[in-house]
PDB file of C-alpha atoms in Angstrom:
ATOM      1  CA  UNK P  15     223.630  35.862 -50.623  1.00 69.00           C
ATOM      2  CA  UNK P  16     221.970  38.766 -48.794  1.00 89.00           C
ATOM      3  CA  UNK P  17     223.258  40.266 -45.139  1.00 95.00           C
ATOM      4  CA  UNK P  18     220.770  42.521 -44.655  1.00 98.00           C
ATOM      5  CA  UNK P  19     218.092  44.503 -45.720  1.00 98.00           C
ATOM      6  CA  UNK P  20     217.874  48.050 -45.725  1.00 98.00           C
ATOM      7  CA  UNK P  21     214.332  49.962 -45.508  1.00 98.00           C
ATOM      8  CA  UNK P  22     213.268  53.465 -46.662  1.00 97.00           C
ATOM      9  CA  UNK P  23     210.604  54.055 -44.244  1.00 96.00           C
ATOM     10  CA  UNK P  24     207.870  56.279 -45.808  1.00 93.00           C
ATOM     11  CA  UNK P  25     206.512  54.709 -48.772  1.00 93.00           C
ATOM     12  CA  UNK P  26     207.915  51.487 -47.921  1.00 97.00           C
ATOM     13  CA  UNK P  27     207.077  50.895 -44.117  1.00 97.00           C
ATOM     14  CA  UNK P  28     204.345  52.889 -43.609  1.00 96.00           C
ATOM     15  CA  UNK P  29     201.995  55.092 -45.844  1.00 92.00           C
ATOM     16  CA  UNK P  30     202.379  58.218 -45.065  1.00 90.00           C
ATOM     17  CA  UNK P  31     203.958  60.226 -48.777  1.00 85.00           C
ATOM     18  CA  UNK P  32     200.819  61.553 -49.309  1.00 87.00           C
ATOM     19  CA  UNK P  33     199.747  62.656 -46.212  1.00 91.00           C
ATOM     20  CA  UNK P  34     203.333  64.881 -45.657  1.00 90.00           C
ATOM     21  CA  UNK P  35     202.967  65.980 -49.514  1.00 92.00           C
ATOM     22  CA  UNK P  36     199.498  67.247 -48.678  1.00 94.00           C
ATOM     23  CA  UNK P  37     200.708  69.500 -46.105  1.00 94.00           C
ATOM     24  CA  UNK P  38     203.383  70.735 -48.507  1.00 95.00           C
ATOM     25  CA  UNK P  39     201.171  71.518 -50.465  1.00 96.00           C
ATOM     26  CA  UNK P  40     199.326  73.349 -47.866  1.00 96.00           C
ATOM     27  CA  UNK P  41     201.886  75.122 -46.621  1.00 97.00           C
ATOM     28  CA  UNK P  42     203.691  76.290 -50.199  1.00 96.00           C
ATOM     29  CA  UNK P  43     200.178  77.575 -51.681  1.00 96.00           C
ATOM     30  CA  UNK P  44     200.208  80.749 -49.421  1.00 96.00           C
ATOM     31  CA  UNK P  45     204.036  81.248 -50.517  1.00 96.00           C
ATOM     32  CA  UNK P  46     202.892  81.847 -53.870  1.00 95.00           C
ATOM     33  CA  UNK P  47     203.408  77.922 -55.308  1.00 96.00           C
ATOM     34  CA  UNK P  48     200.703  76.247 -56.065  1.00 96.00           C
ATOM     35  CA  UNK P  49     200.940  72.353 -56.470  1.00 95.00           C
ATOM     36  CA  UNK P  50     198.609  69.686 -56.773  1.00 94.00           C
ATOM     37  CA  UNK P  51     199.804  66.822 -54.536  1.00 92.00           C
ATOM     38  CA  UNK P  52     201.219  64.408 -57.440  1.00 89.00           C
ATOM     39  CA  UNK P  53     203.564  67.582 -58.858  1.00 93.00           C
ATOM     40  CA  UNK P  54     204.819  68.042 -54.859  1.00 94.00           C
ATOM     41  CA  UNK P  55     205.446  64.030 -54.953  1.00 88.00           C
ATOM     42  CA  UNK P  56     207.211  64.277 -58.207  1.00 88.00           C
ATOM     43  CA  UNK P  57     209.136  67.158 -56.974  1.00 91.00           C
ATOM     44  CA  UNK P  58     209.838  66.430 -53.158  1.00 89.00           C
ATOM     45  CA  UNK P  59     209.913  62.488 -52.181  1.00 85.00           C
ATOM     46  CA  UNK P  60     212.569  61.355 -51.591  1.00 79.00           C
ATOM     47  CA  UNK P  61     214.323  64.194 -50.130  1.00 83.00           C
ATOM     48  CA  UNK P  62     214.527  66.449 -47.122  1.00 87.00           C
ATOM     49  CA  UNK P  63     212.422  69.383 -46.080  1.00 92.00           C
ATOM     50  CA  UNK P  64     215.155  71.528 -46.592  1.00 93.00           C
ATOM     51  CA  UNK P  65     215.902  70.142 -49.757  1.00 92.00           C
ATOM     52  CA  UNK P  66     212.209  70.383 -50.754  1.00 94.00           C
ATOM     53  CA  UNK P  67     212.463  74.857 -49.250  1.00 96.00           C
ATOM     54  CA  UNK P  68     215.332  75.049 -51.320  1.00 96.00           C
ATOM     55  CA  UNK P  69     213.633  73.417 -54.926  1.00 95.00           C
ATOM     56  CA  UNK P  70     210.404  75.183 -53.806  1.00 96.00           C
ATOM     57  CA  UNK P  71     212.482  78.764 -53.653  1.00 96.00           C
ATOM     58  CA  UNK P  72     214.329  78.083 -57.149  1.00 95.00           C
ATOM     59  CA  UNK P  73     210.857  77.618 -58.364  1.00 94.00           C
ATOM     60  CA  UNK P  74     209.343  81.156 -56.881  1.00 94.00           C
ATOM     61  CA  UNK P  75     208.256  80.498 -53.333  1.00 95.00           C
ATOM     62  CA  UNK P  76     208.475  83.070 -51.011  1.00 96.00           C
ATOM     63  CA  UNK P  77     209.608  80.891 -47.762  1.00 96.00           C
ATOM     64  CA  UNK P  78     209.700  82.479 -44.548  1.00 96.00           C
ATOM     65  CA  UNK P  79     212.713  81.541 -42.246  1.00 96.00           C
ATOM     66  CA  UNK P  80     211.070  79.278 -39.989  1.00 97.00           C
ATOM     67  CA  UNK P  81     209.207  77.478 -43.146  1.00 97.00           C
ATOM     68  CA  UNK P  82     211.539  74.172 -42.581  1.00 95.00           C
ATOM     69  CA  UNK P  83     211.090  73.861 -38.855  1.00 95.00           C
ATOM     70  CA  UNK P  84     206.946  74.627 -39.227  1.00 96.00           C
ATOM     71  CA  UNK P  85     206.463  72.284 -41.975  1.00 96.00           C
ATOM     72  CA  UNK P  86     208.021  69.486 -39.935  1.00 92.00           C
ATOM     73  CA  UNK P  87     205.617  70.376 -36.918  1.00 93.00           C
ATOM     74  CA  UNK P  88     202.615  70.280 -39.367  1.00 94.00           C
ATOM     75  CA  UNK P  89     203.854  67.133 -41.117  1.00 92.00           C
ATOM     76  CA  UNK P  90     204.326  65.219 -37.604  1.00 91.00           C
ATOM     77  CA  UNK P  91     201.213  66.199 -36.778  1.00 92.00           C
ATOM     78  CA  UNK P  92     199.390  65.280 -39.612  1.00 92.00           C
ATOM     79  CA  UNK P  93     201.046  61.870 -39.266  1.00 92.00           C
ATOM     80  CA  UNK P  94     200.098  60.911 -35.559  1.00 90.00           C
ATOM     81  CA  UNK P  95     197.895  58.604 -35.668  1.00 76.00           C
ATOM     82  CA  UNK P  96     196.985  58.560 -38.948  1.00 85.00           C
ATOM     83  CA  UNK P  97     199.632  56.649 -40.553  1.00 93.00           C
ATOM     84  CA  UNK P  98     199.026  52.979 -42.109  1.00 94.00           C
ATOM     85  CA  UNK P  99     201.703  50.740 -42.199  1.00 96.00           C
ATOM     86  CA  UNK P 100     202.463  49.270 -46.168  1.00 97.00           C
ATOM     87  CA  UNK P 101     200.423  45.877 -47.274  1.00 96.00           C
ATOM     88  CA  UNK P 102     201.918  42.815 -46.332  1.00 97.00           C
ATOM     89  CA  UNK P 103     205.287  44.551 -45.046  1.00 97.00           C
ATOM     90  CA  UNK P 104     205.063  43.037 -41.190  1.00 97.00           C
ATOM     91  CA  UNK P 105     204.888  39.782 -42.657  1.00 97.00           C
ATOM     92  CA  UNK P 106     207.969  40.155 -44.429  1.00 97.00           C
ATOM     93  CA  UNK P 107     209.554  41.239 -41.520  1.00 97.00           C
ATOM     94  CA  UNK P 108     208.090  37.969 -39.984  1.00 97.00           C
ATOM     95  CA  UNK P 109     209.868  36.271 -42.631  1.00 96.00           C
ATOM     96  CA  UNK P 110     213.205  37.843 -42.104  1.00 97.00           C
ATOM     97  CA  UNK P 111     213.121  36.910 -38.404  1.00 96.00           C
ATOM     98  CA  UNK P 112     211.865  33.275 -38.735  1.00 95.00           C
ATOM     99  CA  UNK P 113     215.178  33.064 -41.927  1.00 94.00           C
ATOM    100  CA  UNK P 114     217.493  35.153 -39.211  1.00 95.00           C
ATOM    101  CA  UNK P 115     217.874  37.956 -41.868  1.00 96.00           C
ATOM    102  CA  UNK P 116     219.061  40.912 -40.713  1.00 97.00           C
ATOM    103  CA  UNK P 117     217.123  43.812 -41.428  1.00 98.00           C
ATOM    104  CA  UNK P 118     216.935  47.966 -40.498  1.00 98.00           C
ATOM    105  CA  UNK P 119     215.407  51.276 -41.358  1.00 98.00           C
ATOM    106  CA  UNK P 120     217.621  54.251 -43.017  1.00 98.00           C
ATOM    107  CA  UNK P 121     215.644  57.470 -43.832  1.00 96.00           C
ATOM    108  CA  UNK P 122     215.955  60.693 -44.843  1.00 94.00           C
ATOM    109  CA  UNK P 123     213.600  62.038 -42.317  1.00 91.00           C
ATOM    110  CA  UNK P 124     214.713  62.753 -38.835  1.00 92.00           C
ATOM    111  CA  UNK P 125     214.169  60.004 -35.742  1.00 96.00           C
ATOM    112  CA  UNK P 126     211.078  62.174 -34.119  1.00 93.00           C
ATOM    113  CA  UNK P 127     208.983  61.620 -37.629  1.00 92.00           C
ATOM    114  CA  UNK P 128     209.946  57.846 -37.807  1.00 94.00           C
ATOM    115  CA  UNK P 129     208.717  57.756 -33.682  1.00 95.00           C
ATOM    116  CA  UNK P 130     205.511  58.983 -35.227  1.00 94.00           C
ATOM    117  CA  UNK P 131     205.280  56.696 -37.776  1.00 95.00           C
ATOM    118  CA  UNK P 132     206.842  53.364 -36.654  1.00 96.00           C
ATOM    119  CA  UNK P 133     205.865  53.873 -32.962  1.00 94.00           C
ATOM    120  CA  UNK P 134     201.472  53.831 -33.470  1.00 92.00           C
ATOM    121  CA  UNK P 135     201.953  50.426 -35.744  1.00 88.00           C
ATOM    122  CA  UNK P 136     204.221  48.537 -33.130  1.00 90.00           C
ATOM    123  CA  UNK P 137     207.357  48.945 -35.808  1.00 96.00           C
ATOM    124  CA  UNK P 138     209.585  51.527 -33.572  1.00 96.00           C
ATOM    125  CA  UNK P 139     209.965  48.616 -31.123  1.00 96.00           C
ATOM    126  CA  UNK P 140     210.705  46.152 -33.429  1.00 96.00           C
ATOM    127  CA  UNK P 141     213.685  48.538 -35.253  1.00 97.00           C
ATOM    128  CA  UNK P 142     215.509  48.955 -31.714  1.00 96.00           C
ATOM    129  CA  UNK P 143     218.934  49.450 -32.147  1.00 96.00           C
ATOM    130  CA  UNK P 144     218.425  49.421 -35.984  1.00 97.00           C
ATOM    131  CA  UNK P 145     217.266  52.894 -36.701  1.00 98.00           C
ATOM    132  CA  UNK P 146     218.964  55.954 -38.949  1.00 98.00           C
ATOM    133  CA  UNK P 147     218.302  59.006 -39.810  1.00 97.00           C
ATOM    134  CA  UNK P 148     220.239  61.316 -42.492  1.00 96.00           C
ATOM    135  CA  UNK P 149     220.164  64.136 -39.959  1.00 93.00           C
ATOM    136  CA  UNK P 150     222.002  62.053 -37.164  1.00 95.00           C
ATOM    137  CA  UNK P 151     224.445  60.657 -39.691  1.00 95.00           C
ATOM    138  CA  UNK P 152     224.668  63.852 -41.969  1.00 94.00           C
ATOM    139  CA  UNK P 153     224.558  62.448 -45.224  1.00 95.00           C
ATOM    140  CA  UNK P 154     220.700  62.199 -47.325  1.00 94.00           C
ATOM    141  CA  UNK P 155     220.036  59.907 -50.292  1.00 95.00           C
ATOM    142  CA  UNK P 156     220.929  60.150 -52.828  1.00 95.00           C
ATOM    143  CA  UNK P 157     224.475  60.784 -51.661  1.00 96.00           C
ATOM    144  CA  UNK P 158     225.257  56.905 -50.458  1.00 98.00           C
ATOM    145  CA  UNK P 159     226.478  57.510 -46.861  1.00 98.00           C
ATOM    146  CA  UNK P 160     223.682  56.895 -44.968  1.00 98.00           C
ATOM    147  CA  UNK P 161     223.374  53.617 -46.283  1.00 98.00           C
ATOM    148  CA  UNK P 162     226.934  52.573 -46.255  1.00 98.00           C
ATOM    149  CA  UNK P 163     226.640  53.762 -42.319  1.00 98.00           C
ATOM    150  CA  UNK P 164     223.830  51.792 -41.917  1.00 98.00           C
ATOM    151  CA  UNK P 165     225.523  48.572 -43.116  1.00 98.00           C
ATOM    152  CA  UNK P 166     228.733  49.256 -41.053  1.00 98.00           C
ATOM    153  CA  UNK P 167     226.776  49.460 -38.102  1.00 97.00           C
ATOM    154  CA  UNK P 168     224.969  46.262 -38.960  1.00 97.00           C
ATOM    155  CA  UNK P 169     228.991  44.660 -39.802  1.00 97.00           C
ATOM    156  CA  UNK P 170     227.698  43.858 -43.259  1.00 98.00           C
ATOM    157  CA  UNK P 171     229.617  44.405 -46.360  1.00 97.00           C
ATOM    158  CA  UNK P 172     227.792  46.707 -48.866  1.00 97.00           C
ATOM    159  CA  UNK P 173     227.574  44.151 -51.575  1.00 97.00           C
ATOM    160  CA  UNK P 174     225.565  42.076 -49.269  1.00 97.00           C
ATOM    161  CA  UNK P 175     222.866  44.443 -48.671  1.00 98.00           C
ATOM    162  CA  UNK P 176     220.238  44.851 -50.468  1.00 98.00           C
ATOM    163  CA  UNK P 177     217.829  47.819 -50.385  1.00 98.00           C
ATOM    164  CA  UNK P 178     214.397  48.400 -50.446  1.00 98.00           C
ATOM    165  CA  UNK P 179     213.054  52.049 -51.897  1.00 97.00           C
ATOM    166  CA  UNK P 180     210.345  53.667 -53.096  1.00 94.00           C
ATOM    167  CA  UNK P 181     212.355  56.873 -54.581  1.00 92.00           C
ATOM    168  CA  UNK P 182     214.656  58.118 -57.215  1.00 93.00           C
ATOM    169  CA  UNK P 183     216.956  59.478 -54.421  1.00 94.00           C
ATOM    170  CA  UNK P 184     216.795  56.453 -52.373  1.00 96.00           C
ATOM    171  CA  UNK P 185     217.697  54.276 -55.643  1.00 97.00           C
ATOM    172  CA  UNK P 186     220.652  56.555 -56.858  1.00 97.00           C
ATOM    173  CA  UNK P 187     222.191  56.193 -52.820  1.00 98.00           C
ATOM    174  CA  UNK P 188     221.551  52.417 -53.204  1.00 98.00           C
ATOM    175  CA  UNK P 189     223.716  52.518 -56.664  1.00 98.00           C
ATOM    176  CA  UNK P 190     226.225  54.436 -55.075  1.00 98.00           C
ATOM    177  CA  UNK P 191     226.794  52.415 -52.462  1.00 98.00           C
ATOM    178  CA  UNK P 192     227.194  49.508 -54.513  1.00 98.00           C
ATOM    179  CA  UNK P 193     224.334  47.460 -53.039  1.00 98.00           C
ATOM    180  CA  UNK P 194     221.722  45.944 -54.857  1.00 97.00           C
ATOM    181  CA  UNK P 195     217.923  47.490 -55.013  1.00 98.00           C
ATOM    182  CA  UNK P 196     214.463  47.172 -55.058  1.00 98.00           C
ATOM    183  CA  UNK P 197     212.213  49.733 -56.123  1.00 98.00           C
ATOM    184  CA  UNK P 198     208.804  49.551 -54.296  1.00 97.00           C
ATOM    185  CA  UNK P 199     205.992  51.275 -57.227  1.00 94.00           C
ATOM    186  CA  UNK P 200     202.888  51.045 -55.157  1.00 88.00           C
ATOM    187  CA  UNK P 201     201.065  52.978 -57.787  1.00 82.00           C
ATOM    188  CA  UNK P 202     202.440  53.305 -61.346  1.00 84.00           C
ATOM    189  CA  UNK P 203     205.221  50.670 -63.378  1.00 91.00           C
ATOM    190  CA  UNK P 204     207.841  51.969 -61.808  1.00 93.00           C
ATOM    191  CA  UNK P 205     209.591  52.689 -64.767  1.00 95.00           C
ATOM    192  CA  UNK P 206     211.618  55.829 -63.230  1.00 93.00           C
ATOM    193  CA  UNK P 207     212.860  53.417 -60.509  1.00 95.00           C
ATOM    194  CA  UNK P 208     214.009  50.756 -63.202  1.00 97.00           C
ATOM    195  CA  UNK P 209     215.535  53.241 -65.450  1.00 97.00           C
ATOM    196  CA  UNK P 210     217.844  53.752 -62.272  1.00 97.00           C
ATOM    197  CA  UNK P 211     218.652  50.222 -61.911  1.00 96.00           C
ATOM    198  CA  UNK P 212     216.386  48.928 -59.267  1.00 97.00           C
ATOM    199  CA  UNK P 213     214.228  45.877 -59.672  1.00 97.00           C
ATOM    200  CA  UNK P 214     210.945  46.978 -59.577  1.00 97.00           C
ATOM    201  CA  UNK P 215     208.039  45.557 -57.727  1.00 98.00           C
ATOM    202  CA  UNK P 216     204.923  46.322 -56.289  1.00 97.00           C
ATOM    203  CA  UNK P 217     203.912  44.077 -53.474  1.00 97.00           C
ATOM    204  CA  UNK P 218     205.413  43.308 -50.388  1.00 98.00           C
ATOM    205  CA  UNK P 219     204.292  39.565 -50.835  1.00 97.00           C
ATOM    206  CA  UNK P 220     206.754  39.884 -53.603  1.00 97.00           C
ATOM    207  CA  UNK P 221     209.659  40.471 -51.880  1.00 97.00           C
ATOM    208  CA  UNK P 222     210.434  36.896 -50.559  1.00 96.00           C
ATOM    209  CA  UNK P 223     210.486  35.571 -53.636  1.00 95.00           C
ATOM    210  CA  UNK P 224     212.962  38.300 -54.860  1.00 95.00           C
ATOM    211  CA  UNK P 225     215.324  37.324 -51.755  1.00 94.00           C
ATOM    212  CA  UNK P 226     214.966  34.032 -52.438  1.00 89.00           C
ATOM    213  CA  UNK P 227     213.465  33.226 -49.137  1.00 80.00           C
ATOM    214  CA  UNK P 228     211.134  30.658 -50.279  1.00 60.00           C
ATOM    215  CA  UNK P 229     212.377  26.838 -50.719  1.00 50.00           C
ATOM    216  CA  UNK P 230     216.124  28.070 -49.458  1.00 44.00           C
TER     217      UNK P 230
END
């Protein structure tokens, strides 16, 4: 029996991985790192910015000191109005409502992005109340605090929750917190996400099923 459900929100609510990776990308190239956009996925999703200067710097980019705060500008930007929301995931929230399920967003990117993001597909609204951020909280996946924050805010017991992720980071947090997981693959089988423990799928349609939320 589930208490609530815990979203990542890029990757999982709304599409926008790519679209931040790009300007990664875009922005590490003239710091003497040149990545095509899968290698900065494989290397950065998941994580923080500032997680993602300090990998980029162990592996030979020059950052300049305001790198962290610029590449956040350029990422919200790139994001306004330009960001999709995931197949199939606002009727899932549909069906969490109509079954009374409890359900909220914890992410490792900061409130303003998730404004961006959630706020031009009508989600922001809709998370009222139900919104974290690793930089209000002060702890980022994969370290498990963020979730376990979430679901004492929510007055659900960890073991109840079950969360929904589309990275390694966000599965190793999930295991750490001791709540159960499953690993969105929206391209690919996933199999990095499994190998972590998370029950892999790739469908939002999929998820009632997995919750049990049909027949119950």
């Amino acid at each position: 029996m589930h208490d609530l459900v815990i979203f990542d929100c890029d990757g999982v609510l709304v599409d926008s991985e790519m679209i931040a990776q790009q300007v990664i990308v875009d922005r590490l190239a003239p710091c003497g790192l040149v990545l095509s956009t899968r290698q900065s996925a494989d290397l950065f999703v998941g994580g923080t910015i500032q997680s993602a200067s300090e990998e980029a710097t162990r592996l030979g980019a020059d950052l300049p000191a305001d790198w962290v705060p610029e590449t956040y500008s350029a990422i919200f930007e790139a994001l306004r109005d330009n960001t999709p929301l995931i197949a199939n995931v606002v009727d899932l929230l549909d069906q969490l409502d109509r079954r009374g399920l409890p359900y909220c967003v914890a992410s490792n990117g900061p409130l303003a992005k998730m404004e961006i993001t959630l706020g031009q597909n009508g989600l922001w609204r809709r998370f009222e109340g139900r919104r974290w951020s690793a930089h209000d909280v002060g702890y980022a996946k994969p370290h498990p605090g963020l979730f376990l924050h979430a679901a004492h805010a929510m007055n659900a017991e960890p073991e109840a929750c079950i969360v929904i992720e589309d990275s390694a980071s966000g599965v190793k947090a999930a295991a750490a917190a001791g709540m159960r997981c499953l690993g969105f693959a929206a391209h690919g089988d996933g199999a990095d996400l499994r190998a972590l423990g998370a029950e892999v799928f790739h469908d939002m349609a999929e998820v009632p099923a997995l919750l049990a939320l049909h027949g119950s």
